[in-house]
Amino acid sequence: MKQAPAARTKPKVSMASKASISRRRIESLKDFSFAAPALLILGVFIYYPLLFSLYISFTNWNMTRPMKKFIGFENYDRLVSDPLFYKVLRITFTYTALDVFLTLAIGLGLALLFNVSKRFYNFMRTGIFMPYYISMVIASMVFLWIFNNQYGLLNKFIGVFGMDPVNWLQNPNTAIWTLLAVSIWKGVGFTMLIFLSGLRSIPLEYFEASSLDGANKFWQFLHITFPLLSPTTLFLLITNFISSMQVFQSIDIMTNGGPLDSTKAIVYWIYEMAFVNFRTGRASALVIIFFLIIIVLTAVQMILTKKKVHYEG
Amino acid sequence: MMFKKKWLGTALAAVLAFGTVTGCGGGDEAAEMPQGDPNDTTPVTIQYWHSHAETQMGGLNYMIDEFKKAYPHITVEPVFQGGYPDLQKKLSAAVAANDVPAVTNVEVSVVANFADGGLFQDLTPYIKRDKVDMEDFSKGMLQAYAYNDKQYGFPLIVSTSVMVYNKTLLDKLGVQPPQTWDEIEDYNSKVTEKEGGKTTRYAFSVPGWDTWYYDPWISNGGGTVLTDDDTVGFDQPESLRWAENFKKWIDDGSLMMGFGKGASDTMRQMFLDEKIGMVEHSSAIIKMYVENAKFDVGVSFLPGDKERKSHIGGAGIVMMSGAKEEQKEAAWKFIQFMTSAEHNIKWADETGYLPTHKSVIDSEEGKQYFEKWPQYKAVFDNFDNVGPRPQHPAYPEMSSVYKDIVGEMILNGKDPVPMLKENTQKMNDVLSDY
Amino acid sequence: MSSKTWKTIRLIAAILVTLIMIFPVYWMVITSFKTSNELRLAVPTFWPETFMWSNYAEAFQAAPFGRYAVNTVIQTVGILFLQINLAIMAAYAFAKGSFPGRDKLFLLVLAALIVPEQVTFVPVYVMLSNLRWIDTFYALIVPHAVSAYTIFLLRQTFKSISNDVIEAGKVDGASRFQTLYRILTPMAFPTIATMAILTFISSWNSYFWPLIMTNSNDMRVLTVGIAMMRDSVAGDEALNFHLIMAASVMIILPIVLIFVLAQKHIITAMSNSTFK
């Protein structure tokens, strides 16, 4: 993120006449008109639904009922006094932390491993990127099949080493790892490519200079590569954080939030509350809480890392 | 910026409009007589939202063709909306948007919730007008689609939970499937096989992943899930007998219970591999067991104690109250046709679900059906013991509490009895908060 | 150790990792050719006993996949066109334009990133229903016409382009529109190409939205077809995974073909993009 250009260079005006003020107004209106269509769409399809949810969160509305009663903060009260609320938050954060950390760590490892300009490596990179463009629905089904405790390949595989089959999807301790497996499998290819583009933008002189000083590869990585990758890392951190917090599709297909709520992440809970238990009002309150949590945490990440991010040039 | 304010205004107007639009849906404006003219033959098209699986499509297409012959002016558009959860999702969205299909399937456990919300048309006036023979239906099956003394729908694809057993094995061991709880211990001791303290063959299995399978055990033991004053019955000792027994049988290694995604695969495969002597499962998949087992498959009704009941599953067919007036008469004719005695056996045979009419069982067609599927006989000997599920709008949500307690027992070996007692208040809160 | 040994170790490690990564796809394809019985063998086969092409015929009949494919293409092209163009315009306004509240509005755009569709679709559904848009391409395309992500990244790119370029265009008497499309857009081409690829992937694979917003077979898309496939064998999934996998292969085949044929350009575009 480079320094923002100090606003657009304005046309040279010798003196501030009325004509130039109105001309500037027209100019700024023209500028705005370029952003308007996008803003309109976001307003209608993101912000209006959010405002609507805010309104609904103060009612006892059930989507399928005509009655709608204003009940103040009761939905919020009930949520924060429900132990499940804290469990769901814990699961969401655990999932997000593991998912982001593992995807980034593995992605960076892959980028270092595959940072070779050879045709065969390029070919292999294509293979590693492949899961990224396979639909989450299909990826979840394939993993569901691999993790199946009766016929799944994974249990057959560990059976070769004499281990007992594990009920991956039916055990509260392992179910979350099945979700992580899909997500990481799908995500590392993209992360690798982005890290690669970061790696390649590091000027070679840095390495040459330190090589002359006799630094080894590990020292170089720790003191040159990693710091200089920090803008890329921040970008990946935030985008991965946001998408992990929203985990839904894999849960819907692989675990349905179970067993014993062990994979009930927040978006899935919202969805279940609205469509299985028909509590639209309470689900809306959860939407608002979710929105606030994620916006605060994203801001915190940006502020905390801002000081530490290194920019070249 | 001006633009933005305007947009906010529009949004607010939309919110308000939305409130009023939904305000006029539903309600119990059901008059004594239906408004439509039964002899009107103006062409009309109705949508039928359904969850009929691939295996039922042949049957459905046949029925729709036959219906078209009987009523050429009515066109039925069947639309597959996925499994029951997806169908439910789409129905509630459709209701919120006030744009509903005329006829739809509904899974039996949400009937109370949707009927309570005024989503379904009360069919009682139509039934009275056309003098539908209600006595011919299995009573419990009809009750499952009634709520607060109003008939909202008819049973269409009906299943019930049954005990599927390995007949070859039981014959060899010289035991009969237990008919009462008293016989279970004896049955267990004969069928269970252990090696070094570890069970290698379970006597029987009850699914833990859906309360549908053990709700009848609760009532058969003399207890109640839902009392008449809409509270849960788990504070009564009789309502805990099932849990005490399940815990005991799990601990002595004779009962296998599965929980969570894929548990059904495990149970099926263990049964087919002869590692379980008998499993409780849906009558709708008896056919699958018969086709895949290398041994003879028998079917027995659930064992009883204080009473002997099993609960209805599957889906019914209902009319949406938000359907356009001109569609309602056609919708009623379609519902009547789909659930009539005339096509009942054909339908049951094609879909693998149960017939719903008493009269068809003794008909010539019915006899042929039982010759083809002798396994269903056990169900029909207990035709009147197939009852509705506990009915309350919040039942699906409340039941997840005791389902998780069963899960704790299965996965973590906890004792369900104290947990059920401790959570009675929580379940009552869910019920009263409606 | 010599650098040659290192190279070999690296190559072996890279090959192993690649094999692990593509294994699930291999498994999907192999499963799709098995028989139902072969799915449940005690020792799984890594090569089908016989290739059951009939699985594909059977899966193809489970839903009108041809129609679904056409719908998916229309949906993807529509979203792609609108997202790229609206993002180019908006990114220009936020990067180079000046109007009151510009940066605050941009924050609103960014915040849109964090709202998943699972929390907005109820009001949107009601609104689209009032417009009579449910079960039309409008419902599939218009709500996804804007990607905050694309705007964000394009804005970064535009900001890195010197203002002199724009001034030069002005001197030549070019309108904003001309400057944007003739000068800035070609300069931002690598970013645009990358965003187009990402948009293509997400629209092709979108599932939840089309599932909710369409009601008839004529409007459904490929990913929904797979869900229908799965639901129609509900409860017996394990017996029918060969069919589910066959349908999955049919759905991912076009996108895999595109990526394999254009892999060189795509990987280059992705690696050159300015994700900073």
PDB file of C-alpha atoms in Angstrom, chain A residues 1-5 7-10 26-35 37-39 41-42 44-50 52-53 61 63 110-116 118 120-138 141-146 148 151 153 156 184-186 188-190 193-194 196-198 200-201 231-232 235 239 242 246 248-249 252-253 267 270-271 274-275 280 287 290-291 294-295 298 302 312, chain C residues 7 10-11 13-15 17-18 20-25 27-28 31 39-44 46 86 89-90 92-100 102 105 107-116 118-124 127-128 133 142-143 145-146 148-149 151-153 156 159-160 163 167 170 176-177 180 197-198 201 205 207-208 223 226-227 230 237-239 241 244-245 248 251-252 255-256 259-260 263-264 266-267 270-273 275-276:
ATOM      1  CA  MET A   1       0.000   0.000   0.000  1.00  0.00           C
ATOM      2  CA  LYS A   2       1.832   3.010  -1.210  1.00  0.00           C
ATOM      3  CA  GLN A   3       1.451   6.502   0.051  1.00  0.00           C
ATOM      4  CA  ALA A   4      -1.831   7.884  -1.243  1.00  0.00           C
ATOM      5  CA  PRO A   5      -1.282  10.630  -3.792  1.00  0.00           C
ATOM      6  CA  ALA A   7      -5.601  14.149  -3.870  1.00  0.00           C
ATOM      7  CA  ARG A   8      -5.914  14.741  -7.542  1.00  0.00           C
ATOM      8  CA  THR A   9      -3.879  17.535  -9.020  1.00  0.00           C
ATOM      9  CA  LYS A  10      -6.368  20.233  -9.621  1.00  0.00           C
ATOM     10  CA  ILE A  26     -19.475  19.272 -11.663  1.00  0.00           C
ATOM     11  CA  GLU A  27     -16.124  17.535 -11.785  1.00  0.00           C
ATOM     12  CA  SER A  28     -16.627  15.948  -8.412  1.00  0.00           C
ATOM     13  CA  LEU A  29     -20.139  14.910  -9.367  1.00  0.00           C
ATOM     14  CA  LYS A  30     -18.698  13.287 -12.463  1.00  0.00           C
ATOM     15  CA  ASP A  31     -16.122  11.501 -10.357  1.00  0.00           C
ATOM     16  CA  PHE A  32     -18.827  10.317  -8.015  1.00  0.00           C
ATOM     17  CA  SER A  33     -20.974   9.078 -10.861  1.00  0.00           C
ATOM     18  CA  PHE A  34     -18.263   6.519 -11.622  1.00  0.00           C
ATOM     19  CA  ALA A  35     -18.568   5.050  -8.155  1.00  0.00           C
ATOM     20  CA  PRO A  37     -23.401   2.113  -9.746  1.00  0.00           C
ATOM     21  CA  ALA A  38     -21.173   0.027  -7.489  1.00  0.00           C
ATOM     22  CA  LEU A  39     -22.337   1.892  -4.394  1.00  0.00           C
ATOM     23  CA  ILE A  41     -25.571  -2.301  -5.764  1.00  0.00           C
ATOM     24  CA  LEU A  42     -23.703  -2.647  -2.479  1.00  0.00           C
ATOM     25  CA  VAL A  44     -29.207  -2.499  -2.027  1.00  0.00           C
ATOM     26  CA  PHE A  45     -27.715  -5.963  -1.606  1.00  0.00           C
ATOM     27  CA  ILE A  46     -25.457  -5.568   1.439  1.00  0.00           C
ATOM     28  CA  TYR A  47     -26.387  -2.537   3.501  1.00  0.00           C
ATOM     29  CA  TYR A  48     -30.122  -2.583   3.122  1.00  0.00           C
ATOM     30  CA  PRO A  49     -30.224  -6.254   4.261  1.00  0.00           C
ATOM     31  CA  LEU A  50     -28.003  -5.345   7.201  1.00  0.00           C
ATOM     32  CA  PHE A  52     -33.178  -4.720   7.828  1.00  0.00           C
ATOM     33  CA  SER A  53     -31.493  -7.305  10.069  1.00  0.00           C
ATOM     34  CA  TRP A  61     -40.168 -12.100  14.055  1.00  0.00           C
ATOM     35  CA  MET A  63     -39.987 -15.472   8.882  1.00  0.00           C
ATOM     36  CA  LEU A 110       5.062 -24.268  -0.805  1.00  0.00           C
ATOM     37  CA  ALA A 111       6.065 -20.923  -2.266  1.00  0.00           C
ATOM     38  CA  LEU A 112       9.634 -21.426  -1.044  1.00  0.00           C
ATOM     39  CA  LEU A 113       9.690 -24.995  -2.293  1.00  0.00           C
ATOM     40  CA  PHE A 114       8.246 -24.159  -5.693  1.00  0.00           C
ATOM     41  CA  ASN A 115      10.174 -20.957  -6.310  1.00  0.00           C
ATOM     42  CA  VAL A 116      12.041 -22.486  -9.209  1.00  0.00           C
ATOM     43  CA  LYS A 118      11.506 -24.415 -14.543  1.00  0.00           C
ATOM     44  CA  PHE A 120       8.261 -28.881 -14.691  1.00  0.00           C
ATOM     45  CA  TYR A 121       7.825 -26.793 -11.545  1.00  0.00           C
ATOM     46  CA  ASN A 122       5.397 -24.581 -13.380  1.00  0.00           C
ATOM     47  CA  PHE A 123       3.477 -27.683 -14.335  1.00  0.00           C
ATOM     48  CA  MET A 124       3.387 -28.872 -10.719  1.00  0.00           C
ATOM     49  CA  ARG A 125       2.233 -25.445  -9.547  1.00  0.00           C
ATOM     50  CA  THR A 126      -0.752 -25.815 -11.851  1.00  0.00           C
ATOM     51  CA  GLY A 127      -1.610 -29.035 -10.052  1.00  0.00           C
ATOM     52  CA  ILE A 128      -1.332 -27.452  -6.644  1.00  0.00           C
ATOM     53  CA  PHE A 129      -3.531 -24.561  -7.673  1.00  0.00           C
ATOM     54  CA  MET A 130      -6.197 -26.946  -8.975  1.00  0.00           C
ATOM     55  CA  PRO A 131      -8.148 -27.426  -5.718  1.00  0.00           C
ATOM     56  CA  TYR A 132      -8.651 -23.677  -5.563  1.00  0.00           C
ATOM     57  CA  TYR A 133     -11.010 -23.682  -8.526  1.00  0.00           C
ATOM     58  CA  ILE A 134     -12.947 -26.779  -7.563  1.00  0.00           C
ATOM     59  CA  SER A 135     -16.275 -25.890  -6.020  1.00  0.00           C
ATOM     60  CA  MET A 136     -16.443 -26.106  -2.237  1.00  0.00           C
ATOM     61  CA  VAL A 137     -19.565 -28.226  -2.567  1.00  0.00           C
ATOM     62  CA  ILE A 138     -17.729 -30.826  -4.589  1.00  0.00           C
ATOM     63  CA  MET A 141     -18.282 -34.264  -0.917  1.00  0.00           C
ATOM     64  CA  VAL A 142     -14.955 -35.763  -1.942  1.00  0.00           C
ATOM     65  CA  PHE A 143     -13.562 -35.287   1.559  1.00  0.00           C
ATOM     66  CA  LEU A 144     -16.758 -36.625   3.063  1.00  0.00           C
ATOM     67  CA  TRP A 145     -16.079 -39.748   1.090  1.00  0.00           C
ATOM     68  CA  ILE A 146     -12.414 -39.927   2.070  1.00  0.00           C
ATOM     69  CA  ASN A 148     -16.168 -41.900   5.714  1.00  0.00           C
ATOM     70  CA  TYR A 151     -15.506 -47.088   3.379  1.00  0.00           C
ATOM     71  CA  LEU A 153      -9.788 -44.207   2.170  1.00  0.00           C
ATOM     72  CA  LYS A 156      -8.228 -47.952   5.154  1.00  0.00           C
ATOM     73  CA  ILE A 184      -6.496 -25.904   3.675  1.00  0.00           C
ATOM     74  CA  TRP A 185      -6.452 -28.209   0.684  1.00  0.00           C
ATOM     75  CA  LYS A 186      -8.452 -25.690  -1.293  1.00  0.00           C
ATOM     76  CA  VAL A 188      -2.903 -23.313  -0.085  1.00  0.00           C
ATOM     77  CA  GLY A 189      -2.523 -23.215  -3.866  1.00  0.00           C
ATOM     78  CA  PHE A 190      -3.734 -19.637  -4.068  1.00  0.00           C
ATOM     79  CA  LEU A 193       0.903 -18.158  -5.825  1.00  0.00           C
ATOM     80  CA  ILE A 194       0.469 -14.902  -3.959  1.00  0.00           C
ATOM     81  CA  LEU A 196       5.445 -16.435  -4.989  1.00  0.00           C
ATOM     82  CA  SER A 197       4.530 -13.124  -6.544  1.00  0.00           C
ATOM     83  CA  GLY A 198       5.687 -11.470  -3.314  1.00  0.00           C
ATOM     84  CA  ARG A 200       9.695 -12.476  -6.869  1.00  0.00           C
ATOM     85  CA  SER A 201       9.197  -8.805  -6.245  1.00  0.00           C
ATOM     86  CA  PRO A 231       2.605  -6.645   2.860  1.00  0.00           C
ATOM     87  CA  THR A 232       1.724  -9.908   1.114  1.00  0.00           C
ATOM     88  CA  PHE A 235      -3.083  -9.130   2.636  1.00  0.00           C
ATOM     89  CA  THR A 239      -8.547 -12.038   3.360  1.00  0.00           C
ATOM     90  CA  ILE A 242     -12.527 -12.909   6.707  1.00  0.00           C
ATOM     91  CA  GLN A 246     -17.553 -17.037   7.312  1.00  0.00           C
ATOM     92  CA  PHE A 248     -20.397 -22.343   6.093  1.00  0.00           C
ATOM     93  CA  GLN A 249     -20.479 -24.504   2.999  1.00  0.00           C
ATOM     94  CA  ASP A 252     -23.439 -27.665   5.710  1.00  0.00           C
ATOM     95  CA  ILE A 253     -22.262 -30.626   3.678  1.00  0.00           C
ATOM     96  CA  VAL A 267     -22.594 -18.394  10.230  1.00  0.00           C
ATOM     97  CA  ILE A 270     -27.231 -18.058  12.228  1.00  0.00           C
ATOM     98  CA  TYR A 271     -28.498 -20.086   9.350  1.00  0.00           C
ATOM     99  CA  ALA A 274     -33.332 -18.865  10.986  1.00  0.00           C
ATOM    100  CA  PHE A 275     -34.184 -21.950   8.959  1.00  0.00           C
ATOM    101  CA  THR A 280     -35.445 -14.980  12.415  1.00  0.00           C
ATOM    102  CA  VAL A 287     -25.941 -11.292  12.389  1.00  0.00           C
ATOM    103  CA  PHE A 290     -21.162 -11.185  14.024  1.00  0.00           C
ATOM    104  CA  PHE A 291     -20.801  -8.110  11.844  1.00  0.00           C
ATOM    105  CA  ILE A 294     -15.538  -9.217  12.433  1.00  0.00           C
ATOM    106  CA  ILE A 295     -15.288  -5.503  11.691  1.00  0.00           C
ATOM    107  CA  THR A 298     -10.258  -6.781  11.031  1.00  0.00           C
ATOM    108  CA  MET A 302      -4.795  -3.744  10.300  1.00  0.00           C
ATOM    109  CA  GLU A 312      10.126  -1.597  -0.090  1.00  0.00           C
TER     110      GLU A 312
ATOM    111  CA  LYS C   7      18.086 -30.061  -5.996  1.00  0.00           C
ATOM    112  CA  ARG C  10      13.755 -30.497  -3.481  1.00  0.00           C
ATOM    113  CA  LEU C  11      12.398 -32.094  -6.628  1.00  0.00           C
ATOM    114  CA  ALA C  13       9.621 -33.147  -2.089  1.00  0.00           C
ATOM    115  CA  ALA C  14       7.863 -31.047  -4.728  1.00  0.00           C
ATOM    116  CA  ILE C  15       6.631 -34.117  -6.579  1.00  0.00           C
ATOM    117  CA  VAL C  17       3.487 -32.557  -2.355  1.00  0.00           C
ATOM    118  CA  THR C  18       1.954 -32.268  -5.801  1.00  0.00           C
ATOM    119  CA  ILE C  20      -0.813 -35.374  -2.312  1.00  0.00           C
ATOM    120  CA  MET C  21      -2.569 -32.253  -3.544  1.00  0.00           C
ATOM    121  CA  ILE C  22      -4.017 -33.791  -6.669  1.00  0.00           C
ATOM    122  CA  PHE C  23      -4.852 -37.087  -5.034  1.00  0.00           C
ATOM    123  CA  PRO C  24      -8.415 -36.137  -3.970  1.00  0.00           C
ATOM    124  CA  VAL C  25      -9.169 -35.186  -7.573  1.00  0.00           C
ATOM    125  CA  TRP C  27      -9.847 -40.274  -6.197  1.00  0.00           C
ATOM    126  CA  MET C  28     -12.957 -38.450  -7.342  1.00  0.00           C
ATOM    127  CA  THR C  31     -14.607 -43.347  -7.795  1.00  0.00           C
ATOM    128  CA  LEU C  39     -17.205 -48.575  -3.444  1.00  0.00           C
ATOM    129  CA  ARG C  40     -17.570 -50.745  -0.404  1.00  0.00           C
ATOM    130  CA  LEU C  41     -14.748 -53.236  -0.830  1.00  0.00           C
ATOM    131  CA  ALA C  42     -12.681 -53.972   2.269  1.00  0.00           C
ATOM    132  CA  VAL C  43      -9.536 -53.187   0.291  1.00  0.00           C
ATOM    133  CA  PRO C  44     -10.185 -50.184  -1.925  1.00  0.00           C
ATOM    134  CA  PHE C  46      -7.043 -47.581  -6.987  1.00  0.00           C
ATOM    135  CA  LEU C  86     -18.334  -1.621 -12.338  1.00  0.00           C
ATOM    136  CA  MET C  89     -15.260   2.573 -12.781  1.00  0.00           C
ATOM    137  CA  ALA C  90     -15.518   2.536  -9.008  1.00  0.00           C
ATOM    138  CA  TYR C  92     -11.081   4.857 -10.738  1.00  0.00           C
ATOM    139  CA  ALA C  93     -13.384   7.098  -8.747  1.00  0.00           C
ATOM    140  CA  PHE C  94     -11.863   5.986  -5.449  1.00  0.00           C
ATOM    141  CA  ALA C  95      -8.269   6.134  -6.652  1.00  0.00           C
ATOM    142  CA  LYS C  96      -8.168   9.170  -8.872  1.00  0.00           C
ATOM    143  CA  GLY C  97     -11.431  10.986  -8.401  1.00  0.00           C
ATOM    144  CA  SER C  98     -12.250  13.526  -5.750  1.00  0.00           C
ATOM    145  CA  PHE C  99     -15.656  13.952  -4.243  1.00  0.00           C
ATOM    146  CA  PRO C 100     -16.869  14.622  -0.745  1.00  0.00           C
ATOM    147  CA  ARG C 102     -14.770   9.565  -0.877  1.00  0.00           C
ATOM    148  CA  LEU C 105     -17.573   5.607   1.180  1.00  0.00           C
ATOM    149  CA  LEU C 107     -14.581   2.115   3.850  1.00  0.00           C
ATOM    150  CA  LEU C 108     -18.204   1.127   3.292  1.00  0.00           C
ATOM    151  CA  VAL C 109     -17.134  -0.719   0.167  1.00  0.00           C
ATOM    152  CA  LEU C 110     -14.421  -2.534   2.117  1.00  0.00           C
ATOM    153  CA  ALA C 111     -16.778  -3.431   4.940  1.00  0.00           C
ATOM    154  CA  ALA C 112     -18.997  -5.177   2.410  1.00  0.00           C
ATOM    155  CA  LEU C 113     -16.274  -7.804   2.151  1.00  0.00           C
ATOM    156  CA  ILE C 114     -17.109  -9.174   5.546  1.00  0.00           C
ATOM    157  CA  VAL C 115     -20.798  -9.807   5.003  1.00  0.00           C
ATOM    158  CA  PRO C 116     -21.462 -13.389   3.900  1.00  0.00           C
ATOM    159  CA  GLN C 118     -25.898 -16.436   4.298  1.00  0.00           C
ATOM    160  CA  VAL C 119     -26.812 -13.429   6.421  1.00  0.00           C
ATOM    161  CA  THR C 120     -28.274 -11.180   3.748  1.00  0.00           C
ATOM    162  CA  PHE C 121     -30.303 -13.427   1.563  1.00  0.00           C
ATOM    163  CA  VAL C 122     -33.633 -13.265   3.407  1.00  0.00           C
ATOM    164  CA  PRO C 123     -34.275  -9.553   2.850  1.00  0.00           C
ATOM    165  CA  VAL C 124     -32.783  -9.819  -0.622  1.00  0.00           C
ATOM    166  CA  MET C 127     -37.000  -7.717  -2.359  1.00  0.00           C
ATOM    167  CA  LEU C 128     -36.298  -9.722  -5.516  1.00  0.00           C
ATOM    168  CA  TRP C 133     -36.970 -11.421 -10.203  1.00  0.00           C
ATOM    169  CA  VAL C 142     -27.387  -8.445 -10.319  1.00  0.00           C
ATOM    170  CA  PRO C 143     -26.799  -9.055  -6.587  1.00  0.00           C
ATOM    171  CA  ALA C 145     -22.579  -7.359  -9.900  1.00  0.00           C
ATOM    172  CA  VAL C 146     -20.153  -5.749  -7.492  1.00  0.00           C
ATOM    173  CA  ALA C 148     -15.631  -5.188  -3.047  1.00  0.00           C
ATOM    174  CA  TYR C 149     -12.504  -7.272  -3.392  1.00  0.00           C
ATOM    175  CA  ILE C 151     -12.639  -2.697  -6.383  1.00  0.00           C
ATOM    176  CA  PHE C 152     -10.099  -2.790  -3.576  1.00  0.00           C
ATOM    177  CA  LEU C 153      -7.352  -4.404  -5.638  1.00  0.00           C
ATOM    178  CA  GLN C 156      -4.443  -0.174  -5.459  1.00  0.00           C
ATOM    179  CA  LYS C 159      -3.178   4.478  -7.374  1.00  0.00           C
ATOM    180  CA  SER C 160       0.220   3.221  -8.397  1.00  0.00           C
ATOM    181  CA  ASN C 163      -1.306  11.171 -12.332  1.00  0.00           C
ATOM    182  CA  GLU C 167      -3.225  14.768 -17.140  1.00  0.00           C
ATOM    183  CA  LYS C 170      -6.803  15.522 -20.436  1.00  0.00           C
ATOM    184  CA  ARG C 176     -12.896  10.623 -18.164  1.00  0.00           C
ATOM    185  CA  PHE C 177     -14.370   7.580 -19.725  1.00  0.00           C
ATOM    186  CA  LEU C 180     -10.129   5.267 -18.017  1.00  0.00           C
ATOM    187  CA  ILE C 197     -10.027 -15.332 -13.142  1.00  0.00           C
ATOM    188  CA  LEU C 198     -11.047 -15.145  -9.501  1.00  0.00           C
ATOM    189  CA  ILE C 201     -13.992 -19.252 -10.346  1.00  0.00           C
ATOM    190  CA  ASN C 205     -18.823 -22.476  -8.336  1.00  0.00           C
ATOM    191  CA  TYR C 207     -23.924 -22.685  -4.917  1.00  0.00           C
ATOM    192  CA  PHE C 208     -25.836 -21.173  -2.055  1.00  0.00           C
ATOM    193  CA  THR C 223     -23.545 -26.851  -8.644  1.00  0.00           C
ATOM    194  CA  ILE C 226     -24.974 -31.880  -7.669  1.00  0.00           C
ATOM    195  CA  ALA C 227     -26.987 -31.061  -4.565  1.00  0.00           C
ATOM    196  CA  ARG C 230     -27.191 -35.969  -3.577  1.00  0.00           C
ATOM    197  CA  GLU C 237     -25.256 -41.626  -0.120  1.00  0.00           C
ATOM    198  CA  ALA C 238     -22.620 -44.210   0.606  1.00  0.00           C
ATOM    199  CA  LEU C 239     -24.195 -46.578  -1.900  1.00  0.00           C
ATOM    200  CA  PHE C 241     -21.069 -42.059  -4.291  1.00  0.00           C
ATOM    201  CA  ILE C 244     -22.308 -38.256  -7.108  1.00  0.00           C
ATOM    202  CA  MET C 245     -18.672 -38.291  -8.151  1.00  0.00           C
ATOM    203  CA  SER C 248     -18.988 -33.825  -9.855  1.00  0.00           C
ATOM    204  CA  ILE C 251     -19.281 -30.154 -13.336  1.00  0.00           C
ATOM    205  CA  ILE C 252     -15.596 -29.494 -12.815  1.00  0.00           C
ATOM    206  CA  ILE C 255     -13.329 -25.326 -15.519  1.00  0.00           C
ATOM    207  CA  VAL C 256     -10.429 -27.774 -15.325  1.00  0.00           C
ATOM    208  CA  PHE C 259      -7.398 -23.870 -16.545  1.00  0.00           C
ATOM    209  CA  VAL C 260      -5.248 -26.580 -18.042  1.00  0.00           C
ATOM    210  CA  GLN C 263      -2.503 -22.584 -17.366  1.00  0.00           C
ATOM    211  CA  LYS C 264       0.527 -20.672 -18.536  1.00  0.00           C
ATOM    212  CA  ILE C 266      -3.327 -17.927 -15.663  1.00  0.00           C
ATOM    213  CA  ILE C 267      -0.433 -18.812 -13.411  1.00  0.00           C
ATOM    214  CA  MET C 270      -1.772 -14.677 -10.773  1.00  0.00           C
ATOM    215  CA  SER C 271       1.921 -14.443  -9.988  1.00  0.00           C
ATOM    216  CA  ASN C 272       2.293 -10.995 -11.498  1.00  0.00           C
ATOM    217  CA  SER C 273      -0.694  -9.450  -9.868  1.00  0.00           C
ATOM    218  CA  PHE C 275      -1.569  -8.071  -4.243  1.00  0.00           C
ATOM    219  CA  LYS C 276      -0.096  -5.504  -1.955  1.00  0.00           C
TER     220      LYS C 276
END
